[in-house]
PDB file of C-alpha atoms and ligand atoms in Angstrom:
ATOM      1  CA  MET G  14       1.227  -1.764   3.153  1.00  0.00           C
ATOM      2  CA  SER G  15       0.434   0.933   5.667  1.00  0.00           C
ATOM      3  CA  GLY G  16       2.459   4.116   5.553  1.00  0.00           C
ATOM      4  CA  SER G  17       1.985   4.731   9.275  1.00  0.00           C
ATOM      5  CA  LEU G  18       3.984   3.434  12.208  1.00  0.00           C
ATOM      6  CA  ARG G  19       1.424   4.543  14.815  1.00  0.00           C
ATOM      7  CA  ALA G  20      -0.054   1.840  17.032  1.00  0.00           C
ATOM      8  CA  ALA G  21      -3.484   3.512  16.683  1.00  0.00           C
ATOM      9  CA  SER G  22      -3.069   4.212  12.968  1.00  0.00           C
ATOM     10  CA  ILE G  23      -6.202   4.832  10.930  1.00  0.00           C
ATOM     11  CA  ASN G  24      -4.445   3.659   7.772  1.00  0.00           C
ATOM     12  CA  THR G  25      -3.398   0.374   9.357  1.00  0.00           C
ATOM     13  CA  ALA G  26      -6.916  -0.119  10.748  1.00  0.00           C
ATOM     14  CA  VAL G  27      -8.348   0.422   7.277  1.00  0.00           C
ATOM     15  CA  LEU G  28      -6.078  -2.297   5.880  1.00  0.00           C
ATOM     16  CA  LYS G  29      -7.063  -4.632   8.706  1.00  0.00           C
ATOM     17  CA  ALA G  30     -10.719  -3.864   7.910  1.00  0.00           C
ATOM     18  CA  ALA G  31      -9.932  -4.700   4.279  1.00  0.00           C
ATOM     19  CA  THR G  32      -8.837  -8.184   5.330  1.00  0.00           C
ATOM     20  CA  LEU G  33     -12.196  -8.587   7.092  1.00  0.00           C
ATOM     21  CA  VAL G  34     -14.349  -7.512   4.121  1.00  0.00           C
ATOM     22  CA  SER G  35     -12.257  -8.880   1.266  1.00  0.00           C
ATOM     23  CA  PRO G  36     -14.233 -10.720  -1.417  1.00  0.00           C
ATOM     24  CA  ALA G  37     -13.901 -14.472  -1.917  1.00  0.00           C
ATOM     25  CA  GLY G  38     -10.606 -15.456  -3.493  1.00  0.00           C
ATOM     26  CA  VAL G  39      -8.786 -12.343  -2.260  1.00  0.00           C
ATOM     27  CA  GLU G  40      -6.213 -12.852   0.479  1.00  0.00           C
ATOM     28  CA  LEU G  41      -4.538  -9.851   2.101  1.00  0.00           C
ATOM     29  CA  THR G  42      -1.294  -9.922   4.069  1.00  0.00           C
ATOM     30  CA  LEU G  43      -0.371  -6.866   6.123  1.00  0.00           C
ATOM     31  CA  TYR G  44       3.280  -5.820   5.902  1.00  0.00           C
ATOM     32  CA  GLU G  45       4.266  -4.988   9.478  1.00  0.00           C
ATOM     33  CA  ARG G  46       8.045  -4.490   9.282  1.00  0.00           C
ATOM     34  CA  LEU G  47       8.190  -0.902   8.036  1.00  0.00           C
ATOM     35  CA  ALA G  48       9.883   0.335  11.227  1.00  0.00           C
ATOM     36  CA  PHE G  49      12.675  -2.221  10.874  1.00  0.00           C
ATOM     37  CA  LEU G  50      13.940  -1.187   7.452  1.00  0.00           C
ATOM     38  CA  PRO G  51      17.289   0.616   7.576  1.00  0.00           C
ATOM     39  CA  PRO G  52      17.512   4.095   6.057  1.00  0.00           C
ATOM     40  CA  PHE G  53      17.886   3.757   2.310  1.00  0.00           C
ATOM     41  CA  ASN G  54      21.482   3.863   1.155  1.00  0.00           C
ATOM     42  CA  PRO G  55      22.351   3.108  -2.488  1.00  0.00           C
ATOM     43  CA  ASP G  56      25.747   1.814  -1.305  1.00  0.00           C
ATOM     44  CA  GLU G  57      23.945  -1.066   0.438  1.00  0.00           C
ATOM     45  CA  ASP G  58      21.556  -1.703  -2.434  1.00  0.00           C
ATOM     46  CA  GLY G  59      23.717  -4.275  -4.154  1.00  0.00           C
ATOM     47  CA  GLU G  60      23.425  -8.014  -4.684  1.00  0.00           C
ATOM     48  CA  ARG G  61      23.188  -8.635  -0.935  1.00  0.00           C
ATOM     49  CA  PRO G  62      20.884  -5.969   0.492  1.00  0.00           C
ATOM     50  CA  PRO G  63      20.172  -5.789   4.264  1.00  0.00           C
ATOM     51  CA  ARG G  64      18.136  -8.738   5.589  1.00  0.00           C
ATOM     52  CA  GLU G  65      14.959  -6.703   6.215  1.00  0.00           C
ATOM     53  CA  VAL G  66      15.149  -5.282   2.715  1.00  0.00           C
ATOM     54  CA  ALA G  67      15.505  -8.741   1.189  1.00  0.00           C
ATOM     55  CA  ALA G  68      12.489  -9.880   3.229  1.00  0.00           C
ATOM     56  CA  LEU G  69      10.428  -6.916   2.006  1.00  0.00           C
ATOM     57  CA  ARG G  70      11.359  -7.645  -1.591  1.00  0.00           C
ATOM     58  CA  THR G  71      10.413 -11.292  -1.180  1.00  0.00           C
ATOM     59  CA  GLU G  72       6.987 -10.318   0.183  1.00  0.00           C
ATOM     60  CA  VAL G  73       6.433  -7.858  -2.648  1.00  0.00           C
ATOM     61  CA  ALA G  74       7.517 -10.453  -5.215  1.00  0.00           C
ATOM     62  CA  ARG G  75       5.034 -12.968  -3.768  1.00  0.00           C
ATOM     63  CA  ALA G  76       2.122 -10.525  -3.852  1.00  0.00           C
ATOM     64  CA  ASP G  77      -0.117 -10.329  -6.925  1.00  0.00           C
ATOM     65  CA  GLY G  78      -0.692  -6.654  -6.101  1.00  0.00           C
ATOM     66  CA  LEU G  79      -0.049  -4.021  -3.467  1.00  0.00           C
ATOM     67  CA  LEU G  80      -2.766  -2.227  -1.549  1.00  0.00           C
ATOM     68  CA  ILE G  81      -1.334   0.915   0.010  1.00  0.00           C
ATOM     69  CA  ALA G  82      -2.919   3.134   2.668  1.00  0.00           C
ATOM     70  CA  CYS G  83      -0.649   6.025   3.574  1.00  0.00           C
ATOM     71  CA  PRO G  84      -1.140   9.165   5.651  1.00  0.00           C
ATOM     72  CA  GLU G  85      -0.007  12.660   4.732  1.00  0.00           C
ATOM     73  CA  TYR G  86       2.696  14.408   6.747  1.00  0.00           C
ATOM     74  CA  ALA G  87       3.435  18.059   5.940  1.00  0.00           C
ATOM     75  CA  HIS G  88       1.831  17.659   2.504  1.00  0.00           C
ATOM     76  CA  GLY G  89       4.080  14.722   1.692  1.00  0.00           C
ATOM     77  CA  VAL G  90       4.581  10.975   2.074  1.00  0.00           C
ATOM     78  CA  PRO G  91       5.870   9.997   5.560  1.00  0.00           C
ATOM     79  CA  GLY G  92       9.616   9.433   5.496  1.00  0.00           C
ATOM     80  CA  ALA G  93       9.369   5.858   6.763  1.00  0.00           C
ATOM     81  CA  PHE G  94       7.135   4.861   3.875  1.00  0.00           C
ATOM     82  CA  LYS G  95       9.128   6.705   1.223  1.00  0.00           C
ATOM     83  CA  ASN G  96      12.139   4.866   2.639  1.00  0.00           C
ATOM     84  CA  ALA G  97      10.461   1.522   1.910  1.00  0.00           C
ATOM     85  CA  LEU G  98       9.641   2.644  -1.636  1.00  0.00           C
ATOM     86  CA  ASP G  99      13.231   3.769  -2.176  1.00  0.00           C
ATOM     87  CA  TRP G 100      14.407   0.256  -1.243  1.00  0.00           C
ATOM     88  CA  LEU G 101      11.975  -1.151  -3.831  1.00  0.00           C
ATOM     89  CA  VAL G 102      13.083   1.066  -6.723  1.00  0.00           C
ATOM     90  CA  SER G 103      15.764  -1.348  -7.875  1.00  0.00           C
ATOM     91  CA  SER G 104      13.692  -4.456  -7.119  1.00  0.00           C
ATOM     92  CA  PRO G 105      12.955  -6.160 -10.470  1.00  0.00           C
ATOM     93  CA  ASP G 106       9.749  -7.614  -9.038  1.00  0.00           C
ATOM     94  CA  PHE G 107       8.244  -4.170  -8.646  1.00  0.00           C
ATOM     95  CA  ASP G 108       8.191  -3.560 -12.381  1.00  0.00           C
ATOM     96  CA  GLY G 109       4.558  -3.794 -13.521  1.00  0.00           C
ATOM     97  CA  LYS G 110       3.271  -4.560 -10.025  1.00  0.00           C
ATOM     98  CA  PRO G 111      -0.448  -3.779  -9.768  1.00  0.00           C
ATOM     99  CA  VAL G 112      -0.998  -1.120  -7.100  1.00  0.00           C
ATOM    100  CA  ALA G 113      -4.130   0.354  -5.523  1.00  0.00           C
ATOM    101  CA  LEU G 114      -4.178   3.343  -3.178  1.00  0.00           C
ATOM    102  CA  VAL G 115      -6.648   3.776  -0.353  1.00  0.00           C
ATOM    103  CA  ASN G 116      -6.921   7.324   0.959  1.00  0.00           C
ATOM    104  CA  CYS G 117      -8.440   7.697   4.409  1.00  0.00           C
ATOM    105  CA  ALA G 118      -8.537  11.519   4.415  1.00  0.00           C
ATOM    106  CA  ALA G 119     -10.060  13.499   1.529  1.00  0.00           C
ATOM    107  CA  ARG G 120      -7.966  16.563   2.390  1.00  0.00           C
ATOM    108  CA  ALA G 121      -4.710  14.588   2.135  1.00  0.00           C
ATOM    109  CA  PHE G 122      -4.370  14.911  -1.627  1.00  0.00           C
ATOM    110  CA  HIS G 123      -0.764  16.101  -1.714  1.00  0.00           C
ATOM    111  CA  ALA G 124       0.623  12.825  -0.364  1.00  0.00           C
ATOM    112  CA  GLN G 125      -1.599  10.811  -2.719  1.00  0.00           C
ATOM    113  CA  ALA G 126      -0.373  12.795  -5.725  1.00  0.00           C
ATOM    114  CA  SER G 127       3.228  12.378  -4.599  1.00  0.00           C
ATOM    115  CA  LEU G 128       2.733   8.643  -4.060  1.00  0.00           C
ATOM    116  CA  ARG G 129       1.256   8.262  -7.537  1.00  0.00           C
ATOM    117  CA  GLU G 130       4.174  10.103  -9.105  1.00  0.00           C
ATOM    118  CA  THR G 131       6.704   7.943  -7.258  1.00  0.00           C
ATOM    119  CA  LEU G 132       4.897   4.685  -7.999  1.00  0.00           C
ATOM    120  CA  VAL G 133       4.468   5.505 -11.687  1.00  0.00           C
ATOM    121  CA  THR G 134       8.174   6.323 -11.845  1.00  0.00           C
ATOM    122  CA  MET G 135       8.785   2.885 -10.299  1.00  0.00           C
ATOM    123  CA  SER G 136       6.701   1.305 -13.124  1.00  0.00           C
ATOM    124  CA  ALA G 137       3.773   0.274 -10.939  1.00  0.00           C
ATOM    125  CA  ARG G 138       0.603  -0.574 -12.836  1.00  0.00           C
ATOM    126  CA  PHE G 139      -2.486   1.285 -11.605  1.00  0.00           C
ATOM    127  CA  ALA G 140      -6.021   0.093 -12.108  1.00  0.00           C
ATOM    128  CA  PRO G 141      -8.155   2.997 -13.401  1.00  0.00           C
ATOM    129  CA  GLU G 142     -10.353   2.746 -10.310  1.00  0.00           C
ATOM    130  CA  ALA G 143      -7.484   1.964  -7.983  1.00  0.00           C
ATOM    131  CA  PHE G 144      -7.731   5.246  -6.074  1.00  0.00           C
ATOM    132  CA  VAL G 145     -10.357   5.105  -3.372  1.00  0.00           C
ATOM    133  CA  THR G 146     -11.055   7.853  -0.880  1.00  0.00           C
ATOM    134  CA  LEU G 147     -13.052   6.358   1.941  1.00  0.00           C
ATOM    135  CA  PRO G 148     -15.512   8.207   4.188  1.00  0.00           C
ATOM    136  CA  PHE G 149     -14.188   9.075   7.630  1.00  0.00           C
ATOM    137  CA  ILE G 150     -16.089   7.008  10.160  1.00  0.00           C
ATOM    138  CA  GLU G 151     -15.500   6.944  13.927  1.00  0.00           C
ATOM    139  CA  PRO G 152     -13.863   5.103  15.587  1.00  0.00           C
ATOM    140  CA  ALA G 153     -11.568   5.306  12.590  1.00  0.00           C
ATOM    141  CA  ASN G 154      -8.830   3.141  14.083  1.00  0.00           C
ATOM    142  CA  ASP G 155     -11.099   0.242  15.017  1.00  0.00           C
ATOM    143  CA  ALA G 156     -10.843  -2.283  12.190  1.00  0.00           C
ATOM    144  CA  MET G 157     -13.788  -4.371  13.417  1.00  0.00           C
ATOM    145  CA  ALA G 158     -16.061  -1.318  13.654  1.00  0.00           C
ATOM    146  CA  LEU G 159     -15.033  -0.139  10.198  1.00  0.00           C
ATOM    147  CA  ALA G 160     -15.657  -3.566   8.691  1.00  0.00           C
ATOM    148  CA  ALA G 161     -19.096  -3.664  10.329  1.00  0.00           C
ATOM    149  CA  ASP G 162     -20.149  -0.252   8.966  1.00  0.00           C
ATOM    150  CA  GLU G 163     -21.740  -0.428   5.509  1.00  0.00           C
ATOM    151  CA  ARG G 164     -20.774   3.160   4.650  1.00  0.00           C
ATOM    152  CA  PHE G 165     -17.202   2.011   4.831  1.00  0.00           C
ATOM    153  CA  ALA G 166     -17.259  -1.714   4.107  1.00  0.00           C
ATOM    154  CA  VAL G 167     -19.245  -1.456   0.853  1.00  0.00           C
ATOM    155  CA  PRO G 168     -16.896   0.921  -1.015  1.00  0.00           C
ATOM    156  CA  LEU G 169     -13.874  -0.894   0.407  1.00  0.00           C
ATOM    157  CA  ARG G 170     -15.087  -4.299  -0.762  1.00  0.00           C
ATOM    158  CA  ALA G 171     -16.008  -2.855  -4.166  1.00  0.00           C
ATOM    159  CA  ALA G 172     -12.502  -1.395  -4.502  1.00  0.00           C
ATOM    160  CA  LEU G 173     -10.965  -4.760  -3.638  1.00  0.00           C
ATOM    161  CA  SER G 174     -13.154  -6.551  -6.202  1.00  0.00           C
ATOM    162  CA  THR G 175     -12.178  -4.065  -8.886  1.00  0.00           C
ATOM    163  CA  PHE G 176      -8.524  -4.386  -7.990  1.00  0.00           C
ATOM    164  CA  ALA G 177      -8.685  -8.194  -8.011  1.00  0.00           C
ATOM    165  CA  ALA G 178     -10.356  -8.137 -11.442  1.00  0.00           C
ATOM    166  CA  PHE G 179      -7.675  -5.751 -12.719  1.00  0.00           C
ATOM    167  CA  ILE G 180      -4.936  -8.118 -11.495  1.00  0.00           C
ATOM    168  CA  HIS G 181      -6.718 -11.117 -13.003  1.00  0.00           C
ATOM    169  CA  ASP G 182      -7.202  -9.386 -16.376  1.00  0.00           C
ATOM    170  CA  GLY G 183      -3.537  -8.410 -16.336  1.00  0.00           C
ATOM    171  CA  TRP G 184      -2.495 -12.032 -15.906  1.00  0.00           C
ATOM    172  CA  ALA G 185      -4.943 -13.157 -18.579  1.00  0.00           C
ATOM    173  CA  GLY G 186      -3.560 -10.476 -20.912  1.00  0.00           C
ATOM    174  CA  ARG G 187      -0.025 -11.719 -20.383  1.00  0.00           C
ATOM    175  CA  ARG G 188      -1.048 -15.309 -21.184  1.00  0.00           C
ATOM    176  CA  ARG G 189      -2.697 -14.284 -24.474  1.00  0.00           C
TER     177      ARG G 189
HETATM  178  C1  FMN P   8       3.835  15.543  11.653  1.00  0.00           C
HETATM  179  C2  FMN P   8       2.450  15.458  11.075  1.00  0.00           C
HETATM  180  C3  FMN P   8       2.134  16.160   9.926  1.00  0.00           C
HETATM  181  C4  FMN P   8       0.860  16.069   9.357  1.00  0.00           C
HETATM  182  N1  FMN P   8       0.601  16.733   8.195  1.00  0.00           N
HETATM  183  C5  FMN P   8      -0.615  16.598   7.604  1.00  0.00           C
HETATM  184  C6  FMN P   8      -0.877  17.232   6.335  1.00  0.00           C
HETATM  185  O1  FMN P   8      -0.051  17.904   5.769  1.00  0.00           O
HETATM  186  N2  FMN P   8      -2.094  17.029   5.774  1.00  0.00           N
HETATM  187  C7  FMN P   8      -3.061  16.235   6.369  1.00  0.00           C
HETATM  188  O2  FMN P   8      -4.139  16.075   5.797  1.00  0.00           O
HETATM  189  N3  FMN P   8      -2.831  15.640   7.568  1.00  0.00           N
HETATM  190  C8  FMN P   8      -1.644  15.790   8.175  1.00  0.00           C
HETATM  191  N4  FMN P   8      -1.381  15.177   9.367  1.00  0.00           N
HETATM  192  C9  FMN P   8      -2.443  14.360   9.968  1.00  0.00           C
HETATM  193  C10 FMN P   8      -2.245  12.865   9.654  1.00  0.00           C
HETATM  194  O3  FMN P   8      -2.185  12.629   8.294  1.00  0.00           O
HETATM  195  C11 FMN P   8      -3.418  12.108  10.266  1.00  0.00           C
HETATM  196  O4  FMN P   8      -3.320  12.229  11.665  1.00  0.00           O
HETATM  197  C12 FMN P   8      -3.452  10.656   9.859  1.00  0.00           C
HETATM  198  O5  FMN P   8      -4.573  10.076  10.450  1.00  0.00           O
HETATM  199  C13 FMN P   8      -2.243   9.895  10.330  1.00  0.00           C
HETATM  200  O6  FMN P   8      -2.363   8.584   9.844  1.00  0.00           O
HETATM  201  P1  FMN P   8      -2.442   7.324  10.824  1.00  0.00           P
HETATM  202  O7  FMN P   8      -3.687   7.520  11.670  1.00  0.00           O
HETATM  203  O8  FMN P   8      -2.567   6.146   9.908  1.00  0.00           O
HETATM  204  O9  FMN P   8      -1.210   7.313  11.645  1.00  0.00           O
HETATM  205  C14 FMN P   8      -0.128  15.274   9.971  1.00  0.00           C
HETATM  206  C15 FMN P   8       0.202  14.558  11.154  1.00  0.00           C
HETATM  207  C16 FMN P   8       1.462  14.631  11.685  1.00  0.00           C
HETATM  208  C17 FMN P   8       1.799  13.826  12.913  1.00  0.00           C
END
């Protein structure tokens, strides 16, 4: 999930690059409907939530884990992305969901800290190494160029491998 709605988003490009460098056995699906979610309203968060919200919840339920890349706006999480998280608070499938955060800007630590706090409150399960701050490499919004650059692709692939192992171990732990 990208926290940005911009067409030339660095965060979205990083997630697209992740699909290009993902290790064998890891399949990434980009959530691209953030702009279509209605503003969160607890009154509408009942048994029949809005259609877009139901679709988001279905996608989250299907995913073994969530990889999130989110920008920082005014030292916080962009409203559109926090809106999506608010719709997921009451989603039973979010409980225990493995989550990894990719940070594309080292200086943007406020939003990362806020995201962590929110996600922990939502009972997400973080891998110990699930917080990756990637080097800034130009052109930062070109997924193909990022995927082709070792300075970027190597740590990104390593983070994905670690995250996949964390998810796998979690499932194995539940079976034991
Ligand atoms: C309204 C606004 C506020 C911003 N506030 C911050 C900030 O507080 N800290 C920061 O590091 N960057 C801030 N930025 C810069 C964005 O985080 C940066 O441009 C980022 O690349 C946007 O992500 P995107 O390329 O995925 O859209 C701000 C940008 C905008 C438009």
